[in-house]
Each structure stands twice: as structure tokens, then as C-alpha cells.
mmCIF file of C-alpha atoms and ligand atoms in Angstrom:
data_model
loop_
_atom_site.group_PDB
_atom_site.id
_atom_site.type_symbol
_atom_site.label_atom_id
_atom_site.label_comp_id
_atom_site.label_asym_id
_atom_site.label_seq_id
_atom_site.Cartn_x
_atom_site.Cartn_y
_atom_site.Cartn_z
ATOM 1 C CA UNK A 192 0.000 0.000 0.000
ATOM 2 C CA UNK A 193 1.507 3.396 -0.913
ATOM 3 C CA UNK A 194 2.455 5.586 2.030
ATOM 4 C CA UNK A 195 1.309 9.109 2.807
ATOM 5 C CA UNK A 196 4.535 11.170 2.603
ATOM 6 C CA UNK A 197 3.046 13.816 4.914
ATOM 7 C CA UNK A 198 3.077 11.364 7.833
ATOM 8 C CA UNK A 199 5.877 11.843 10.393
ATOM 9 C CA UNK A 200 8.937 9.620 10.041
ATOM 10 C CA UNK A 201 8.384 6.106 11.407
ATOM 11 C CA UNK A 202 11.640 5.050 13.132
ATOM 12 C CA UNK A 203 10.614 1.395 12.839
ATOM 13 C CA UNK A 204 10.204 1.316 9.063
ATOM 14 C CA UNK A 205 12.096 -1.523 7.398
ATOM 15 C CA UNK A 206 14.918 0.635 6.007
ATOM 16 C CA UNK A 207 15.461 2.309 9.402
ATOM 17 C CA UNK A 208 15.843 -1.191 10.821
ATOM 18 C CA UNK A 209 18.310 -2.119 8.063
ATOM 19 C CA UNK A 210 20.317 1.045 8.871
ATOM 20 C CA UNK A 211 20.440 0.022 12.543
ATOM 21 C CA UNK A 212 21.600 -3.485 11.574
ATOM 22 C CA UNK A 213 18.447 -5.114 12.990
ATOM 23 C CA UNK A 214 17.554 -6.646 9.613
ATOM 24 C CA UNK A 215 20.122 -7.989 7.153
ATOM 25 C CA UNK A 216 20.630 -6.630 3.656
ATOM 26 C CA UNK A 217 22.803 -7.486 0.689
ATOM 27 C CA UNK A 218 25.016 -4.428 1.049
ATOM 28 C CA UNK A 219 26.846 -3.017 -1.957
ATOM 29 C CA UNK A 220 28.069 0.329 -0.568
ATOM 30 C CA UNK A 221 28.222 2.284 2.674
ATOM 31 C CA UNK A 222 29.655 5.624 3.711
ATOM 32 C CA UNK A 223 28.886 8.352 6.267
ATOM 33 C CA UNK A 224 25.834 9.532 4.324
ATOM 34 C CA UNK A 225 24.305 6.559 2.601
ATOM 35 C CA UNK A 226 23.810 2.829 2.459
ATOM 36 C CA UNK A 227 23.132 0.844 -0.722
ATOM 37 C CA UNK A 228 21.814 -2.707 -0.965
ATOM 38 C CA UNK A 229 20.178 -5.024 -3.471
ATOM 39 C CA UNK A 230 16.399 -4.788 -3.752
ATOM 40 C CA UNK A 231 14.759 -7.909 -2.340
ATOM 41 C CA UNK A 232 12.444 -8.148 -5.375
ATOM 42 C CA UNK A 233 14.617 -7.051 -8.318
ATOM 43 C CA UNK A 234 12.910 -5.558 -11.363
ATOM 44 C CA UNK A 235 16.071 -5.560 -13.529
ATOM 45 C CA UNK A 236 19.356 -7.538 -13.583
ATOM 46 C CA UNK A 237 20.782 -4.779 -11.378
ATOM 47 C CA UNK A 238 18.312 -3.256 -8.909
ATOM 48 C CA UNK A 239 19.923 -1.493 -5.993
ATOM 49 C CA UNK A 240 18.405 0.870 -3.426
ATOM 50 C CA UNK A 241 20.396 3.802 -2.086
ATOM 51 C CA UNK A 242 19.164 5.369 1.146
ATOM 52 C CA UNK A 243 20.392 8.315 3.212
ATOM 53 C CA UNK A 244 21.404 7.616 6.814
ATOM 54 C CA UNK A 245 19.214 10.487 8.036
ATOM 55 C CA UNK A 246 15.542 10.067 8.968
ATOM 56 C CA UNK A 247 13.715 11.335 5.867
ATOM 57 C CA UNK A 248 10.365 9.982 4.683
ATOM 58 C CA UNK A 249 10.723 10.805 1.011
ATOM 59 C CA UNK A 250 12.460 12.851 -1.640
ATOM 60 C CA UNK A 251 10.089 15.671 -0.726
ATOM 61 C CA UNK A 252 11.095 15.540 2.942
ATOM 62 C CA UNK A 253 14.815 15.209 2.136
ATOM 63 C CA UNK A 254 14.902 18.041 -0.384
ATOM 64 C CA UNK A 255 13.089 20.337 2.064
ATOM 65 C CA UNK A 256 14.858 19.507 5.349
ATOM 66 C CA UNK A 257 18.255 17.876 4.741
ATOM 67 C CA UNK A 258 21.404 19.935 5.243
ATOM 68 C CA UNK A 259 23.580 20.865 2.281
ATOM 69 C CA UNK A 260 26.166 18.396 3.611
ATOM 70 C CA UNK A 261 23.623 15.558 3.710
ATOM 71 C CA UNK A 262 22.362 16.338 0.221
ATOM 72 C CA UNK A 263 25.871 16.488 -1.198
ATOM 73 C CA UNK A 264 26.842 13.281 0.576
ATOM 74 C CA UNK A 265 23.778 11.407 -0.612
ATOM 75 C CA UNK A 266 23.950 12.553 -4.225
ATOM 76 C CA UNK A 267 27.650 11.699 -4.392
ATOM 77 C CA UNK A 268 26.933 8.281 -2.885
ATOM 78 C CA UNK A 269 24.325 7.504 -5.557
ATOM 79 C CA UNK A 270 26.889 8.330 -8.241
ATOM 80 C CA UNK A 271 29.575 6.304 -6.487
ATOM 81 C CA UNK A 272 27.311 3.236 -6.290
ATOM 82 C CA UNK A 273 26.569 3.417 -10.020
ATOM 83 C CA UNK A 274 30.284 3.721 -10.820
ATOM 84 C CA UNK A 275 31.155 0.878 -8.425
ATOM 85 C CA UNK A 276 28.600 -1.364 -10.157
ATOM 86 C CA UNK A 277 30.007 -0.545 -13.617
ATOM 87 C CA UNK A 278 26.771 1.044 -14.751
ATOM 88 C CA UNK A 279 28.054 4.296 -16.211
ATOM 89 C CA UNK A 280 29.207 3.082 -19.643
ATOM 90 C CA UNK A 281 26.148 0.909 -20.397
ATOM 91 C CA UNK A 282 23.828 3.377 -18.705
ATOM 92 C CA UNK A 283 21.287 3.113 -15.934
ATOM 93 C CA UNK A 284 18.094 4.581 -14.498
ATOM 94 C CA UNK A 285 17.399 6.375 -11.217
ATOM 95 C CA UNK A 286 13.925 6.475 -9.714
ATOM 96 C CA UNK A 287 12.480 7.832 -6.478
ATOM 97 C CA UNK A 288 8.813 7.124 -5.825
ATOM 98 C CA UNK A 289 6.940 9.682 -3.725
ATOM 99 C CA UNK A 290 3.564 9.229 -2.100
ATOM 100 C CA UNK A 291 0.390 7.664 -3.415
ATOM 101 C CA UNK A 292 0.672 8.430 -7.131
ATOM 102 C CA UNK A 293 4.363 7.535 -7.063
ATOM 103 C CA UNK A 294 3.470 4.259 -5.313
ATOM 104 C CA UNK A 295 6.040 4.706 -2.556
ATOM 105 C CA UNK A 296 5.751 1.748 -0.172
ATOM 106 C CA UNK A 297 8.642 2.192 2.265
ATOM 107 C CA UNK A 298 8.561 5.473 4.224
ATOM 108 C CA UNK A 299 12.325 6.137 4.208
ATOM 109 C CA UNK A 300 13.748 7.922 1.155
ATOM 110 C CA UNK A 301 15.256 5.483 -1.308
ATOM 111 C CA UNK A 302 16.561 5.918 -4.818
ATOM 112 C CA UNK A 303 16.168 2.878 -7.058
ATOM 113 C CA UNK A 304 19.112 2.247 -9.354
ATOM 114 C CA UNK A 305 18.318 -0.028 -12.311
ATOM 115 C CA UNK A 306 20.687 -1.415 -14.931
ATOM 116 C CA UNK A 307 22.149 -4.461 -16.587
ATOM 117 C CA UNK A 308 19.967 -4.372 -19.686
ATOM 118 C CA UNK A 309 18.199 -1.837 -21.933
ATOM 119 C CA UNK A 310 15.360 -0.561 -19.757
ATOM 120 C CA UNK A 311 12.972 0.666 -22.415
ATOM 121 C CA UNK A 312 10.784 3.733 -22.183
ATOM 122 C CA UNK A 313 10.373 5.483 -18.876
ATOM 123 C CA UNK A 314 6.820 4.339 -18.123
ATOM 124 C CA UNK A 315 4.945 1.220 -19.178
ATOM 125 C CA UNK A 316 2.452 2.033 -21.920
HETATM 126 P P1 AMP B 1422 8.950 1.812 -3.286
HETATM 127 O O1 AMP B 1422 7.717 1.323 -3.969
HETATM 128 O O2 AMP B 1422 9.687 2.848 -4.095
HETATM 129 O O3 AMP B 1422 8.695 2.263 -1.857
HETATM 130 O O4 AMP B 1422 9.948 0.582 -3.252
HETATM 131 C C1 AMP B 1422 10.232 -0.173 -2.124
HETATM 132 C C2 AMP B 1422 11.217 -1.227 -2.560
HETATM 133 O O5 AMP B 1422 11.809 -1.793 -1.401
HETATM 134 C C3 AMP B 1422 10.601 -2.377 -3.356
HETATM 135 O O6 AMP B 1422 11.265 -2.461 -4.622
HETATM 136 C C4 AMP B 1422 10.873 -3.609 -2.474
HETATM 137 O O7 AMP B 1422 11.150 -4.753 -3.217
HETATM 138 C C5 AMP B 1422 12.052 -3.149 -1.654
HETATM 139 N N1 AMP B 1422 12.224 -3.794 -0.360
HETATM 140 C C6 AMP B 1422 11.291 -3.946 0.615
HETATM 141 N N2 AMP B 1422 11.822 -4.555 1.685
HETATM 142 C C7 AMP B 1422 13.119 -4.772 1.394
HETATM 143 C C8 AMP B 1422 14.208 -5.372 2.101
HETATM 144 N N3 AMP B 1422 14.067 -5.870 3.344
HETATM 145 N N4 AMP B 1422 15.428 -5.428 1.495
HETATM 146 C C9 AMP B 1422 15.578 -4.942 0.253
HETATM 147 N N5 AMP B 1422 14.591 -4.365 -0.468
HETATM 148 C C10 AMP B 1422 13.388 -4.293 0.092
#
């Protein structure tokens, strides 16, 4: 069920628990600002989620409240993950779902990183 991004941050959401090490993940990258791990239900040969360490519900929340340092750190981490995975030359897709129409299901900001094959047009037709 999509979340309401106007709700306050839930510290027990599944990605908060992954950040605290309470739930395992298939980690691909970690630094002071971000953690990246394989999506549990991959939609492409490469499907990785990159999340900020800070408590932000969505892209809307993060872009409004995060510090310049957090934003820089997170954006650089997303780029670093894509480079680490060898996705730059073949190309890749970034996606952040927000709220009901975006079909966001986990209420901690996450950027999906897809690659490993031609991904087709942006939306299914
Ligand atoms: P979204 O619809 O943008 O909120 O996407 C949430 C994504 O999180 C989905 O692609 C799920 O497959 C993924 N997901 C949910 N739980 C986990 C988990 N424990 N580890 C990795 N990925 C997960």
C-alpha cells in the first residue's frame, strides 16, 4: 500500500531497521551519508536501493529539510554506487517514488538504481 509522505517519520520502518543493523541486507556500498543494498524483489538484472542515513520519509522531505552536507553526501553516494557497479558506460536509471501516485511503499527515502539491460521507455504504456 503506498504511504502518505506527509506522515511523520516512522523510526521502525524496514529501512530504518536495516540502517540500525536489525535486519540484514545485501550491502553493496556504505559511507557516512548513505547505504546501498540489493532490492529484495529485483525488477532488472541490477536493482539497488540507495538510502540516506538520516531520517527522511521521502524525496520531498529530504529536499526540504536535509542539510547541504547531507544532500551532497547522498547525491555523491548515488553516483559512487553506479560507478562501483560498472553502470556508467552501459547506462542506468534512477527512480524515487513519492507518495500515493508515485506508489512509494517504504517510508524512508530510497533511490532505485536499475541497470544491466536496456530498460525501455520510462513508463509502461
Ligand atoms: P517503493 O515502492 O519505491 O517504496 O519501493 C520499495 C522497494 O523496497 C521495493 O522495490 C521492495 O522490493 C524493496 N524492499 C522492501 N523490503 C526490502 C528489504 N528488506 N530489502 C531490500 N529491499 C526491500
